């Protein structure tokens, strides 16, 4: 007893010397304890706890083992040993080769700035999915629905959705079970009548001719001793739907199919595997009669098949499926980002109008997903559900901008009473819902319609707020626009007959998205698809859209450059070098594409270009005006130069010194030709039309000599003045406008442009009622109605790219070194605001900035996470007037003065919480 107490005291004493262990452990691009994981050479990240005792990491140790029990004493997979290093993000696994299905348990500890060791973290784990095609014993199966397909919009053939099932027996209890599954099409899987997951439209969209993503589910608790049934609903989705353009791309639009493999470990240790094969049965006579991404779903309750997905169902009358073996050419790979899920429910609908046949509901937010309708119906009647993003003046639907997308769902009732329906294999972009065909005796109620918001599953990563309502509405429109268009891939728009992965739009919005949401894995997954589509082209061409269902072999500057710019931005915001490594060769190939297009003019490739897409007030009217007025040659040459420079920088970071020099020299040469061709000695655009964007590109990409650049800046200001201080930029110019003006010190001007209420401006669409970003600066006006062009999406994220500047400079928080290892806090207060704040969940923990000011004081609250440092620039301040946490800055502060200049004070701060106050 005595010795026991003594041991307790001893332990307590040692505990005291330990600092708190690391938290928030993740693998690779931010995955938390994943199963079915895709990466057998993962990296590890952790965060240090926020504590007075922990400022910096001086060393770390990661250990990994095949079983929890082996940790920490017997790490039989990997022991990094103590590494003297501050690195706490993306530490590469360097242990034993990992295999499909393998379980890895891992832990980490660190040493703080004083060399004190921490406790071990909690044990985390990951389990690999099926990494190789050879791991699959299953076969592709399905009914031949091509045979009796139905003619849909534009005579496009539609496959009838399928119901597939297989009963099987398990002779003893189950210890663990994994279901590996995917589809050519989209599926929903059930085990013994229960939903296996809440995923939506799986497996998502990749270039299916290269790679199909697979999902892994832990189904241990759904299995039972005795009879069981595995059942799958299957529809066309992207693979076999109209969205793939009717081109003979994916095996001539073969009927949708599933592939699944259920691996069960029994109590006695034996293994049992159930696979998709010729023994499965199927029918197309189920309730989902038709389903398409563009056109909607038809559900007929009269065809419901009670208990079809349970073990007791008799499927003798069902057809046997057709079988196809797995091809070696199409890689089956675990999904490398999160699936789409139902994320939010908009419950607060408002009835806008009711007539004898229909009722219109307003969800008050342009959203993406499906409605949940709960409506009284009469047997045999058809409920028609229509959608629209906005209304026409007479409260009828504006659907011209859906173009050929029917975007209509139907529900046919099997009995009298209230029905509840949520479409499964489609999604819509809408704010308004029109119902007709419900029980005419019932009075419509607002509760009949709710909006189920769907998007890829990522966490919110940042917040931005200010004292200005319209600026806050802009932030809301930006973030809605992002979520609405991150539906497994980054789409241009979510509603019309397009919904494609346009590379230019993606490139423009990627940084803003990374500030607001944890989209690291989302982007790196899509970049893999981009590389796969690029690999189809010897020339290095990056197609307009990814997955490339257009297959028209065309590329555009500012679009194809996604392969350079997105990895570069991801690296800077996350600090993960892997994204550079993965995309470096592809980025080089893209530069090779530019080179291959050089004909008669040195360093000026001859190729297509979308120009400065959708610039306001273009000289040409109608469709012809879409590419704006900036010279296409100028844009092509500017991007060629800029991407070459970034490739050189990537090479430098990756240690490829030969490439670093080669691409730098190339950049210099292109820049030389650029300035000689397009600019005169006075920094004025020559030979081509002067536009805001021509100046912005030359200045931001640093393509002019320093003395000419200063002159060009003046011409830019003149262009802006000519536009009565409005922006005059399209997709290409808009994201760089704030950066250039900021760099020039034209902060007031930038605020002035941002706060403009009249067309073209960000607030203009808000004044017209926008709840998302619009495709055009003038998609709609209360006075004149809708832009007559049918290309008029009210949910297009490109102009939301201003979001980055709102974080970085209005609130004032940005990475100064990749991944926020060093943080820049540099807000730009302006008289239009009395406060602004932003927070970011950086790879090191929460960082935030929040400022407010009145006539006399400016207060800046800052939080800096452990294992980082921050450079804080306090505006309108002098050394004498500043206090930090109530004290003047002196030798003893944990904040060091770097310099003070022209009313700015630059200080270096270690992790902690600061209240900085200045007298104005
Ligand atoms: C898309 C765009 C895209 C553009 C290219 C449009 O149809 O919606 O956003 O970038 O085409 O020109």
XYZ file of C-alpha atoms in Angstrom, residues 30-468:
439
model
C -6.202 16.897 -43.300
C -7.861 13.484 -42.854
C -8.904 12.477 -39.329
C -8.706 8.749 -38.583
C -9.868 7.823 -42.093
C -10.827 4.350 -43.258
C -10.541 3.345 -46.899
C -7.670 5.803 -47.061
C -6.007 6.402 -50.406
C -2.425 7.172 -49.521
C 0.212 4.556 -48.652
C 2.911 7.204 -48.293
C 1.037 9.600 -46.036
C 2.241 12.568 -44.063
C 1.425 13.436 -40.467
C 0.364 16.751 -38.968
C -0.465 17.851 -35.440
C -1.060 21.024 -33.502
C 0.615 22.082 -30.292
C -1.765 22.923 -27.457
C -2.406 26.565 -26.628
C -0.608 27.010 -23.346
C 1.780 29.430 -21.672
C 4.374 26.647 -21.557
C 4.259 25.984 -25.287
C 5.481 28.546 -27.750
C 7.514 26.619 -30.263
C 8.398 23.055 -31.137
C 12.106 22.299 -31.053
C 11.839 18.584 -31.854
C 9.295 15.851 -32.509
C 8.918 12.112 -32.572
C 6.297 10.174 -34.525
C 5.699 6.487 -33.977
C 3.478 4.078 -35.874
C 2.453 0.489 -35.291
C 0.168 -2.221 -36.612
C -1.769 -2.353 -33.357
C -2.726 0.069 -30.613
C -1.215 -2.240 -28.012
C 2.255 -1.758 -29.464
C 2.311 1.963 -28.743
C 4.338 3.683 -27.543
C 6.851 0.965 -26.680
C 6.965 -1.133 -29.807
C 6.363 0.975 -32.912
C 6.768 -1.874 -35.370
C 6.007 0.225 -38.476
C 7.963 3.388 -37.916
C 9.830 5.340 -35.301
C 10.966 8.705 -36.568
C 13.183 8.987 -33.459
C 13.666 12.402 -31.972
C 14.043 14.874 -34.820
C 15.366 18.323 -33.979
C 12.903 20.220 -36.123
C 10.061 22.707 -35.791
C 8.092 20.851 -38.475
C 4.648 19.896 -37.174
C 2.818 19.652 -40.476
C 3.089 17.172 -43.347
C 5.893 15.085 -41.836
C 6.433 12.263 -44.283
C 5.901 8.674 -43.192
C 9.108 6.760 -43.765
C 8.389 3.377 -42.267
C 7.551 -0.083 -43.558
C 5.777 -0.268 -46.925
C 2.031 -0.160 -46.281
C -0.478 -2.425 -47.975
C -4.143 -2.368 -48.969
C -6.486 -2.751 -45.962
C -3.663 -2.101 -43.512
C -4.419 -0.474 -40.195
C -1.884 2.011 -38.921
C -1.930 3.416 -35.387
C 0.199 6.446 -34.666
C 1.181 8.883 -31.977
C 3.375 11.896 -31.718
C 5.133 13.954 -29.072
C 7.186 17.109 -29.243
C 9.760 19.047 -27.303
C 8.939 22.660 -26.557
C 11.150 25.729 -26.873
C 12.893 24.865 -23.600
C 13.565 21.291 -24.629
C 10.807 19.916 -22.404
C 9.158 16.830 -23.794
C 5.390 16.602 -24.098
C 3.044 13.761 -23.259
C 2.326 11.425 -26.124
C -0.724 12.455 -28.101
C -3.798 10.266 -28.127
C -3.426 7.318 -30.505
C -4.869 8.041 -33.941
C -5.251 5.637 -36.818
C -5.905 5.206 -40.473
C -6.886 2.203 -42.515
C -5.998 1.891 -46.153
C -8.570 1.067 -48.797
C -8.091 -1.239 -51.764
C -5.123 0.372 -53.469
C -4.728 -1.869 -56.503
C -7.133 -3.187 -59.114
C -5.828 -6.647 -58.254
C -7.359 -6.299 -54.762
C -10.768 -6.549 -56.357
C -12.273 -9.971 -56.855
C -15.635 -8.428 -57.711
C -16.939 -7.783 -61.218
C -18.821 -4.854 -62.644
C -22.479 -5.765 -62.739
C -25.776 -4.253 -63.815
C -28.733 -4.589 -66.122
C -28.467 -3.675 -69.740
C -30.430 -0.440 -69.559
C -29.008 0.867 -72.828
C -31.297 -1.648 -74.523
C -34.557 -0.052 -73.463
C -33.437 3.486 -72.715
C -35.805 6.411 -73.031
C -35.392 9.495 -75.207
C -34.910 12.570 -73.073
C -33.986 16.179 -73.762
C -32.514 16.653 -77.251
C -33.246 12.974 -77.884
C -30.511 12.064 -75.514
C -30.984 8.512 -74.256
C -31.657 8.091 -70.567
C -31.029 4.913 -68.641
C -33.709 3.645 -66.293
C -32.426 3.495 -62.715
C -31.703 0.018 -61.409
C -32.372 -1.862 -58.196
C -29.775 -4.556 -57.581
C -29.594 -7.065 -54.764
C -27.909 -10.123 -53.388
C -28.919 -12.270 -50.424
C -26.260 -14.211 -48.516
C -25.787 -16.148 -45.342
C -23.268 -15.782 -42.517
C -22.860 -18.805 -40.321
C -21.443 -17.132 -37.227
C -21.013 -13.740 -35.573
C -19.073 -10.970 -37.228
C -15.977 -9.288 -35.789
C -15.512 -6.700 -38.468
C -16.703 -5.976 -41.980
C -15.759 -3.549 -44.712
C -17.792 -2.781 -47.787
C -15.706 -1.580 -50.744
C -17.924 -0.150 -53.426
C -18.138 2.115 -56.451
C -20.179 2.629 -59.589
C -20.112 3.732 -63.175
C -23.022 5.984 -62.401
C -24.179 7.029 -58.927
C -25.395 4.695 -56.194
C -27.028 4.378 -52.801
C -26.306 1.191 -50.886
C -28.269 -0.597 -48.159
C -27.458 -3.545 -45.956
C -30.334 -5.458 -44.402
C -32.681 -2.591 -45.193
C -30.511 0.037 -43.525
C -28.620 2.911 -45.141
C -24.912 2.189 -45.195
C -23.976 5.877 -45.301
C -25.339 9.378 -45.676
C -23.150 10.079 -48.717
C -24.761 11.724 -51.723
C -24.164 11.000 -55.430
C -21.213 8.676 -54.815
C -18.628 7.934 -56.080
C -18.461 11.479 -57.482
C -16.869 12.647 -60.689
C -13.422 11.767 -62.028
C -12.255 11.177 -65.604
C -13.805 7.714 -65.583
C -11.752 6.601 -68.544
C -8.666 6.957 -66.296
C -9.769 6.451 -62.731
C -12.872 5.613 -60.743
C -12.897 6.387 -57.038
C -13.966 3.725 -54.567
C -15.589 4.090 -51.158
C -15.037 2.056 -48.002
C -17.657 1.637 -45.292
C -17.458 -0.004 -41.901
C -20.593 -2.161 -41.948
C -19.803 -4.387 -38.969
C -22.895 -3.347 -37.028
C -25.269 -3.846 -39.970
C -24.550 -7.538 -40.480
C -26.249 -10.404 -38.668
C -25.722 -14.103 -38.221
C -27.937 -15.915 -40.703
C -29.479 -14.316 -43.783
C -28.434 -10.869 -44.996
C -29.024 -8.742 -48.071
C -26.894 -6.207 -49.854
C -28.931 -3.875 -52.057
C -27.967 -1.014 -54.333
C -29.910 1.695 -56.147
C -28.065 2.839 -59.244
C -28.599 5.723 -61.659
C -26.725 7.409 -64.510
C -25.089 10.290 -62.615
C -22.196 11.890 -64.436
C -20.883 8.687 -66.000
C -23.831 7.747 -68.166
C -25.800 10.965 -68.094
C -26.350 13.828 -70.502
C -23.649 15.820 -68.703
C -21.079 13.628 -70.395
C -22.269 15.195 -73.621
C -23.365 12.213 -75.608
C -19.840 11.710 -76.830
C -18.579 8.180 -77.117
C -16.351 8.835 -74.191
C -17.156 6.321 -71.539
C -17.557 3.048 -73.391
C -20.326 4.381 -75.608
C -22.504 5.252 -72.707
C -22.620 1.767 -71.427
C -25.326 1.062 -68.912
C -24.454 2.069 -65.343
C -22.816 -0.610 -63.251
C -21.707 -1.250 -59.700
C -18.656 -2.929 -58.276
C -18.709 -4.057 -54.667
C -16.830 -6.310 -52.352
C -17.963 -7.029 -48.812
C -15.139 -8.452 -46.714
C -16.212 -9.980 -43.431
C -14.058 -11.287 -40.591
C -15.980 -13.778 -38.457
C -15.657 -14.345 -34.712
C -13.743 -17.553 -35.341
C -11.192 -15.646 -37.421
C -12.372 -16.981 -40.757
C -12.952 -14.611 -43.654
C -15.958 -14.378 -45.876
C -16.174 -12.230 -49.017
C -19.327 -11.332 -50.917
C -18.732 -9.782 -54.315
C -20.745 -8.302 -57.121
C -20.975 -11.103 -59.703
C -23.360 -12.976 -61.975
C -25.401 -14.226 -59.022
C -26.936 -10.787 -58.374
C -30.467 -9.934 -59.423
C -31.902 -6.651 -60.629
C -34.930 -4.755 -61.852
C -35.711 -1.371 -63.390
C -39.265 -1.594 -62.124
C -38.656 0.377 -58.956
C -40.035 3.762 -57.907
C -37.250 5.937 -59.315
C -38.359 5.864 -62.923
C -35.784 8.257 -64.316
C -33.035 10.453 -62.939
C -30.598 12.884 -64.517
C -28.311 15.557 -63.148
C -29.609 18.282 -65.459
C -33.178 17.206 -65.840
C -34.363 15.958 -62.461
C -35.947 12.821 -61.070
C -39.260 11.021 -61.563
C -40.480 8.995 -58.604
C -43.595 6.844 -58.846
C -44.662 5.516 -55.465
C -46.860 2.927 -57.217
C -43.670 1.076 -58.096
C -42.309 0.928 -54.569
C -41.103 -2.577 -53.726
C -41.633 -3.222 -50.018
C -38.609 -4.711 -48.277
C -36.656 -5.169 -51.511
C -33.441 -4.362 -49.669
C -33.950 -6.848 -46.824
C -32.950 -10.498 -46.526
C -36.501 -11.880 -46.596
C -37.381 -10.450 -50.021
C -38.105 -12.967 -52.745
C -36.261 -11.831 -55.894
C -37.056 -14.853 -58.044
C -38.928 -12.747 -60.604
C -35.972 -10.348 -60.983
C -33.504 -10.540 -63.852
C -29.976 -11.802 -63.575
C -27.395 -9.060 -64.078
C -24.831 -8.753 -66.839
C -21.193 -8.968 -65.862
C -18.056 -7.220 -67.000
C -14.551 -7.847 -65.764
C -12.388 -5.109 -64.337
C -10.227 -3.467 -66.951
C -6.572 -2.871 -66.295
C -6.684 0.511 -67.998
C -9.011 2.187 -65.561
C -7.554 2.605 -62.126
C -9.740 1.833 -59.142
C -8.536 4.100 -56.339
C -9.873 5.053 -52.914
C -11.572 8.454 -52.986
C -9.010 11.080 -52.026
C -11.385 13.711 -50.752
C -14.643 13.776 -48.850
C -17.962 12.856 -50.416
C -20.918 15.153 -50.960
C -23.346 15.136 -48.038
C -26.478 16.894 -46.873
C -24.992 19.827 -44.989
C -27.795 22.060 -43.847
C -31.565 22.330 -44.002
C -33.246 25.621 -44.897
C -36.526 25.423 -43.009
C -37.719 28.946 -43.184
C -39.545 28.950 -46.518
C -42.026 31.654 -47.331
C -45.001 31.291 -49.655
C -44.693 33.850 -52.420
C -47.834 33.148 -54.402
C -50.647 30.628 -54.677
C -53.114 30.133 -57.495
C -55.629 27.363 -58.092
C -52.989 25.015 -59.466
C -49.709 25.853 -57.833
C -47.818 27.442 -54.987
C -44.410 29.128 -55.068
C -42.057 28.917 -52.096
C -39.055 31.142 -51.416
C -36.171 29.623 -49.467
C -34.580 33.082 -49.236
C -31.191 31.788 -50.302
C -29.930 30.635 -53.675
C -28.787 27.127 -52.803
C -27.751 23.787 -54.232
C -29.199 20.432 -53.355
C -32.727 19.091 -53.305
C -35.912 20.117 -51.554
C -37.641 17.998 -48.981
C -41.334 18.228 -49.781
C -44.070 17.153 -47.393
C -47.356 17.615 -49.169
C -50.922 16.259 -49.061
C -51.732 14.354 -52.251
C -54.460 12.285 -53.841
C -53.759 8.774 -55.092
C -52.579 8.727 -58.696
C -51.851 12.453 -58.879
C -48.493 13.792 -59.992
C -46.708 16.388 -57.945
C -44.567 18.568 -60.165
C -41.630 20.329 -58.522
C -40.035 23.145 -60.468
C -37.085 25.293 -59.550
C -35.789 28.755 -60.212
C -32.999 30.954 -58.912
C -35.028 34.126 -59.106
C -38.507 35.187 -60.167
C -39.755 37.349 -62.964
C -41.642 40.518 -62.096
C -45.014 38.724 -62.144
C -43.714 36.107 -59.674
C -43.405 33.479 -62.371
C -40.232 31.517 -62.827
C -37.073 32.747 -64.515
C -35.780 29.501 -66.009
C -34.306 30.747 -69.267
C -30.897 30.590 -67.622
C -31.268 26.834 -66.961
C -31.117 26.575 -70.751
C -31.889 22.974 -71.727
C -31.711 21.634 -68.155
C -35.288 20.622 -67.327
C -34.487 20.698 -63.630
C -37.909 19.359 -62.652
C -38.810 16.545 -60.258
C -42.050 14.557 -60.267
C -43.669 12.462 -57.565
C -46.633 10.206 -58.365
C -48.716 9.298 -55.324
C -49.790 5.735 -54.565
C -52.372 6.699 -51.949
C -54.216 9.620 -50.424
C -52.397 11.444 -47.646
C -49.278 13.375 -46.847
C -46.231 12.285 -48.818
C -42.628 13.075 -48.062
C -40.124 13.083 -50.906
C -36.469 13.926 -51.377
C -34.955 13.268 -54.801
C -31.889 11.027 -54.667
C -30.021 11.067 -57.969
C -30.138 14.690 -59.081
C -29.378 18.143 -57.700
C -30.668 21.587 -58.485
C -29.507 25.190 -58.130
C -32.453 27.198 -56.817
C -34.000 29.575 -54.352
C -37.633 29.194 -55.421
C -39.698 26.010 -55.617
C -43.029 25.703 -57.382
C -45.347 22.853 -56.465
C -48.365 21.791 -58.478
C -50.475 18.648 -58.454
C -50.967 18.478 -54.671
C -54.352 17.923 -53.044
C -56.449 20.882 -54.182
C -58.488 20.831 -50.979
C -55.394 21.653 -48.958
C -54.193 25.179 -48.289
C -50.446 25.437 -49.018
C -48.300 25.847 -45.936
C -44.758 27.135 -45.814
C -43.663 23.917 -44.068
C -44.345 21.966 -47.276
C -40.905 22.805 -48.610
C -37.468 22.708 -46.998
C -34.134 23.111 -48.731
C -31.528 20.388 -48.207
C -28.185 21.995 -48.941
C -25.595 19.613 -50.395
C -21.908 20.037 -51.065
C -18.596 18.248 -50.641
C -17.903 17.617 -47.011
C -15.230 19.991 -45.753
C -14.970 22.031 -42.608
C -15.337 25.747 -42.286
C -11.857 27.111 -41.992
C -12.264 30.821 -41.649
C -14.612 33.604 -40.684
C -14.763 37.192 -41.850
C -16.979 39.912 -40.491
C -17.068 43.689 -40.424
C -19.123 46.666 -39.325
C -20.650 47.007 -42.800
